[in-house]
mmCIF file of C-alpha atoms and ligand atoms in Angstrom:
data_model
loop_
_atom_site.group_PDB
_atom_site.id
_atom_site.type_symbol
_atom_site.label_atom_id
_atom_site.label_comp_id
_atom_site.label_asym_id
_atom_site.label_seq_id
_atom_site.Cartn_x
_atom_site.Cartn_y
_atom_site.Cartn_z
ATOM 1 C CA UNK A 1 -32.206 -0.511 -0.919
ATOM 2 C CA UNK A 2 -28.663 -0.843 -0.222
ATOM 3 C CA UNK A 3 -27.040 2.592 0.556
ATOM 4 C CA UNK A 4 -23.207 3.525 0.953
ATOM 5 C CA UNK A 5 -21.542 6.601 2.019
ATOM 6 C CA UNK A 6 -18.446 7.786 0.515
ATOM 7 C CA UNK A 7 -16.747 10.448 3.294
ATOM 8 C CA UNK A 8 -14.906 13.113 3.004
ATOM 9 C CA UNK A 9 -13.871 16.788 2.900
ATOM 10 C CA UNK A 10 -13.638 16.916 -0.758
ATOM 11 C CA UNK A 11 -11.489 20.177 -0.581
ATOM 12 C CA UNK A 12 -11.812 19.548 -3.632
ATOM 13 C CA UNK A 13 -12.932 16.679 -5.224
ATOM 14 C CA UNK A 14 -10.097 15.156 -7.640
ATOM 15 C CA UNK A 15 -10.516 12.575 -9.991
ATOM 16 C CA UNK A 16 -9.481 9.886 -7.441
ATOM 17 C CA UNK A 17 -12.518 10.294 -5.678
ATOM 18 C CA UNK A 18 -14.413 10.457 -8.587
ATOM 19 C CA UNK A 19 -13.197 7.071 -9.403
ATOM 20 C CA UNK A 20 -14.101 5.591 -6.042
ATOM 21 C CA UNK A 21 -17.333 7.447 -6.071
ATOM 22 C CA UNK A 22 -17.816 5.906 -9.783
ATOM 23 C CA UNK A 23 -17.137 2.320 -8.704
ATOM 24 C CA UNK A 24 -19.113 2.453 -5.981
ATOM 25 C CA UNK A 25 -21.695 3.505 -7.330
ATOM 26 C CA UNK A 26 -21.940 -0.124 -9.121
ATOM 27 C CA UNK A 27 -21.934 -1.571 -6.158
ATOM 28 C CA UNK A 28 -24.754 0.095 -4.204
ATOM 29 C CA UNK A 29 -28.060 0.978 -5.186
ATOM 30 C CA UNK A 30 -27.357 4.466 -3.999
ATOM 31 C CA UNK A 31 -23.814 6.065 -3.065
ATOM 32 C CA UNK A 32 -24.201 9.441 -0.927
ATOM 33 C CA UNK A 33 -21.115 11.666 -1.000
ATOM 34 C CA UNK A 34 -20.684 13.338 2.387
ATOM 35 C CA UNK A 35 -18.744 15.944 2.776
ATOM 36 C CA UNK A 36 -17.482 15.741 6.421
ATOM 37 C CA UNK A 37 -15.146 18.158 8.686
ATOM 38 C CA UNK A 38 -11.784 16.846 9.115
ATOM 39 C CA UNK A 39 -10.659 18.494 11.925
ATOM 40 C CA UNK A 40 -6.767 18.220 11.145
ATOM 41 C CA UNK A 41 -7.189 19.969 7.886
ATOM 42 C CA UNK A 42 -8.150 23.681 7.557
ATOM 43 C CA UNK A 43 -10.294 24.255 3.759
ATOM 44 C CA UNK A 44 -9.698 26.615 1.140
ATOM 45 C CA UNK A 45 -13.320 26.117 -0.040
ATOM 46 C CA UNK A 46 -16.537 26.580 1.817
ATOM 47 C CA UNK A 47 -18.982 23.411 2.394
ATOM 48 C CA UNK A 48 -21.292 25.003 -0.480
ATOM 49 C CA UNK A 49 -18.675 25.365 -2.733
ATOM 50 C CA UNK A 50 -17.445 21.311 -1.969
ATOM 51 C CA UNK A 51 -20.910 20.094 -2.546
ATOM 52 C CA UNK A 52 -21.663 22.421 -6.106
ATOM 53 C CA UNK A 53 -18.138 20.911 -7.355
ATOM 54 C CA UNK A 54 -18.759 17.372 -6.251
ATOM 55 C CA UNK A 55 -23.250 17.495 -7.779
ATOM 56 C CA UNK A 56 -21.376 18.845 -11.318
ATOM 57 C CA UNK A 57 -18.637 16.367 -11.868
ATOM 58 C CA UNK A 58 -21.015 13.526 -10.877
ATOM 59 C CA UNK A 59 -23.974 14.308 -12.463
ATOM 60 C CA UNK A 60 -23.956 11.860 -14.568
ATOM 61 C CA UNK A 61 -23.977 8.918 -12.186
ATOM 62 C CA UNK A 62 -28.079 8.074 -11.440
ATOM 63 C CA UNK A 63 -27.740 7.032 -8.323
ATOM 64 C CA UNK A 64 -25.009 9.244 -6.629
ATOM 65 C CA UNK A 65 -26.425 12.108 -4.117
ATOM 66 C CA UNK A 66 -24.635 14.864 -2.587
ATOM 67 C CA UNK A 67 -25.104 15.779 1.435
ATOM 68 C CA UNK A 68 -23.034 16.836 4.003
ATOM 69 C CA UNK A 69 -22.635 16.515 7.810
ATOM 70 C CA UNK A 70 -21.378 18.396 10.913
ATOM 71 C CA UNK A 71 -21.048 15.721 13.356
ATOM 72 C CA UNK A 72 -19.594 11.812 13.859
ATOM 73 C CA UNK A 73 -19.545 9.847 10.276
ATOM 74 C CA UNK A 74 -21.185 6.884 12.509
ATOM 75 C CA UNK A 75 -24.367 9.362 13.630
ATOM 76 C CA UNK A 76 -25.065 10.168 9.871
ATOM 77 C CA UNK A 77 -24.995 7.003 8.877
ATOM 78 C CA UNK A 78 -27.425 5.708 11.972
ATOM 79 C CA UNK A 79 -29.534 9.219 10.950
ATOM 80 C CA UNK A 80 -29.800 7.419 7.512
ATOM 81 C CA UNK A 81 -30.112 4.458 7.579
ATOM 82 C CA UNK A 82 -26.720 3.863 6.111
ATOM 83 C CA UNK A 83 -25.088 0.368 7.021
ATOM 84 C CA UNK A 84 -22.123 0.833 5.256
ATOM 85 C CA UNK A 85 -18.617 3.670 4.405
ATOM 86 C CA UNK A 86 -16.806 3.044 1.389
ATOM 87 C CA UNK A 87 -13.351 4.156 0.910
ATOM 88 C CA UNK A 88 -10.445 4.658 -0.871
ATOM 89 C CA UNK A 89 -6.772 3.169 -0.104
ATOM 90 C CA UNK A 90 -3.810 4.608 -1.684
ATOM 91 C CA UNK A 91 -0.891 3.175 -0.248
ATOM 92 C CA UNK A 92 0.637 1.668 3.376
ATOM 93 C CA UNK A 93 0.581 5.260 4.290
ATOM 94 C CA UNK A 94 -3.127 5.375 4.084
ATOM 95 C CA UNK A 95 -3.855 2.858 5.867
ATOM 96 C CA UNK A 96 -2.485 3.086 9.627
ATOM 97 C CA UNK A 97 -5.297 5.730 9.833
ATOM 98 C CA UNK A 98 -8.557 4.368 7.924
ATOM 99 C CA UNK A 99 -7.919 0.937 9.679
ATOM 100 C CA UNK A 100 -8.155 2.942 13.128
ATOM 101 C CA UNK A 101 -10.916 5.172 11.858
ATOM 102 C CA UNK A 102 -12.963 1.570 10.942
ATOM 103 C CA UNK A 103 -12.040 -0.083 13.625
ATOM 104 C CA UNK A 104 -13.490 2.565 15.845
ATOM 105 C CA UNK A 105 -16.490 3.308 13.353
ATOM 106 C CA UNK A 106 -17.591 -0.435 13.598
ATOM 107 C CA UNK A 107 -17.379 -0.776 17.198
ATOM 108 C CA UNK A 108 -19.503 2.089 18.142
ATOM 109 C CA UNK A 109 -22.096 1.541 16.022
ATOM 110 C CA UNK A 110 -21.605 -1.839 13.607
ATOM 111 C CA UNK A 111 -21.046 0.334 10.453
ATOM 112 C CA UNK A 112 -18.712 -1.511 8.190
ATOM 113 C CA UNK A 113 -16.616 -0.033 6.096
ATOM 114 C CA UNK A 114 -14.951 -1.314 2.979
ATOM 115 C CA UNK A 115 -11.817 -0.210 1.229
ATOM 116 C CA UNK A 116 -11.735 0.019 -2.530
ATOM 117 C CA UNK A 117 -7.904 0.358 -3.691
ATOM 118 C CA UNK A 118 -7.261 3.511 -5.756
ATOM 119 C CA UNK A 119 -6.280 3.074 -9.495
ATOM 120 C CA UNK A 120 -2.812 3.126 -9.493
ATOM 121 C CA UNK A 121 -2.962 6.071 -12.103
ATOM 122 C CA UNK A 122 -4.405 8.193 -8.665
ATOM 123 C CA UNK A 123 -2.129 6.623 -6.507
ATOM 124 C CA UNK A 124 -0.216 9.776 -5.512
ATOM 125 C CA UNK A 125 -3.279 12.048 -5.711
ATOM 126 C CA UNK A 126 -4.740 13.950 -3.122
ATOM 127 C CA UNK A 127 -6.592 17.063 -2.380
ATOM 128 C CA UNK A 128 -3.824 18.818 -0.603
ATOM 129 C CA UNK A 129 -0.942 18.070 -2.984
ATOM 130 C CA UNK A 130 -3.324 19.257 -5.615
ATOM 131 C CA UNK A 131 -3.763 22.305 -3.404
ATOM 132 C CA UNK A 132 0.137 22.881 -2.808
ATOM 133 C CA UNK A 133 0.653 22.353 -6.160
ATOM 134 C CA UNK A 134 -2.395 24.974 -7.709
ATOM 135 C CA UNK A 135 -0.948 27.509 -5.073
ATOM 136 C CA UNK A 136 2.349 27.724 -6.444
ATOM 137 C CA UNK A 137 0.767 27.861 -10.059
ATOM 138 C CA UNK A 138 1.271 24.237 -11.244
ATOM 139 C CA UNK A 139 -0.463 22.281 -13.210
ATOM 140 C CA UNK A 140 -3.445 20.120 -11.517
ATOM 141 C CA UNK A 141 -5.545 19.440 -15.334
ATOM 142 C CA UNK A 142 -4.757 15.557 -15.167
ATOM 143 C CA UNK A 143 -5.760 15.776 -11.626
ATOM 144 C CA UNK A 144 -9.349 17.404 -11.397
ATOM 145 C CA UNK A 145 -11.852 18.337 -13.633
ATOM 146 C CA UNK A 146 -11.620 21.003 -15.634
ATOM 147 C CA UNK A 147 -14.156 23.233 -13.495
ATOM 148 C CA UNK A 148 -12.356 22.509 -10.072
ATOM 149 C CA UNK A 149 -9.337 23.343 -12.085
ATOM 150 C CA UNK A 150 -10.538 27.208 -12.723
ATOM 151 C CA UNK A 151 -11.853 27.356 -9.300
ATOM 152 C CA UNK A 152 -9.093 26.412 -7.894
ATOM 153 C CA UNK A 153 -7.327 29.134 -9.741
ATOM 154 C CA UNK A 154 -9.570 31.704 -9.032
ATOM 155 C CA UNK A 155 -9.185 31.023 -5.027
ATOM 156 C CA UNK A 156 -5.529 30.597 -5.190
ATOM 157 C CA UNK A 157 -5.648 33.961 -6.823
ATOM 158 C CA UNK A 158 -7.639 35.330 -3.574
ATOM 159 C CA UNK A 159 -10.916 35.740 -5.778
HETATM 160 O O1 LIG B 1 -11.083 13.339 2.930
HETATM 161 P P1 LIG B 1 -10.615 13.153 4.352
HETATM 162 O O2 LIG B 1 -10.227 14.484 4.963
HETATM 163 O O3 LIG B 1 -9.537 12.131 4.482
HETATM 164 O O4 LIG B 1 -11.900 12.583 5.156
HETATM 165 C C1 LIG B 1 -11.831 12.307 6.535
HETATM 166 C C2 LIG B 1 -13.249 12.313 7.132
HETATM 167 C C3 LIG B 1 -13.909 13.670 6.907
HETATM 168 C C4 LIG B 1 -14.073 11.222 6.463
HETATM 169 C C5 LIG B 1 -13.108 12.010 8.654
HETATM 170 O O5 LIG B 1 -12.299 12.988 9.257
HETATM 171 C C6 LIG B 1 -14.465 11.943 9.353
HETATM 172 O O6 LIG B 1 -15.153 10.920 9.288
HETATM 173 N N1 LIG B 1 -14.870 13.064 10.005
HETATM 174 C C7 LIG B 1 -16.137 13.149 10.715
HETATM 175 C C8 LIG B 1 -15.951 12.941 12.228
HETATM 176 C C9 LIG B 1 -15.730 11.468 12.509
HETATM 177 O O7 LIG B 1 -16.638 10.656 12.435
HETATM 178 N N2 LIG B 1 -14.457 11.124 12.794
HETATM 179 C C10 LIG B 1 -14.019 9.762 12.908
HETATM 180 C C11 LIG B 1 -14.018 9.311 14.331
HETATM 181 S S1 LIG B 1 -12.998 7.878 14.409
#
């Protein structure tokens, strides 16, 4: 069975994973969404939390699973017999520090990992502009799912 893992801390999920996480999914026989610590990030949602958003708003993929993992990216995958890391690249600016983050990946353990490009529709996207944005009361609705969305409102409004 051929297995990816799609990484990250999910804080939250936006449709820009979803869409990597999607098209992976057609790639693999089974995609496992991991949701890692970042340690140059600090969450507004608890690992539980991450994991409940990211099991409803791909529930309807078959063959997408939900875990997560305190601990090197490379030692879950060894733990699971996971051979290879799929993710997503935005722009230039993504890539200085996923091309280090392979690099490094592959030569302590041989995990490859291979970068889908983002629609450009999700090219700006990420989970701390959505963040910034939902703090300050904008509007995120093109940018997660409608449940993240009134999360994310009720924790910006300290609830
Ligand atoms: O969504 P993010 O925050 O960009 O994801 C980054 C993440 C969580 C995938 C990365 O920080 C990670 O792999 N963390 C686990 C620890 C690890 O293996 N670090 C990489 C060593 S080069």
């Amino acid at each position: 069975m051929k297995r990816a893992v799609c990484p990250g801390s999910f804080d939250p999920i936006t449709y820009g994973h979803i869409d990597i996480i999607t098209r992976a999914s057609a790639h693999f026989d089974q995609v496992v969404v991991a949701v890692l610590e970042n340690r140059t990030k600090s969450s507004l949602f608890t690992v539980a939390e991450r994991i409940e958003m990211i099991r409803e708003t791909t529930s309807k993929l078959p063959n997408v699973v939900v875990d997560s993992w305190s601990g090197l990216l490379v030692d879950y995958c060894k733990s699971n017999n996971i051979e290879s890391i799929v993710k997503g690249l935005r722009a230039v600016s993504d890539f200085d520090y996923e091309l280090q983050m392979a690099q490094v990946n592959l030569q302590g353990s041989g995990v490859e990992t291979m970068f889908m490009a983002t629609a450009p529709t999700h090219s700006f996207l990420s989970s701390s502009l959505v963040k910034e944005l939902a703090h300050y009361g904008g509007d995120v609705s093109t940018m997660v799912p409608s449940s993240v969305n009134e999360a994310l409102k009720l924790r910006v409004a300290g609830k």
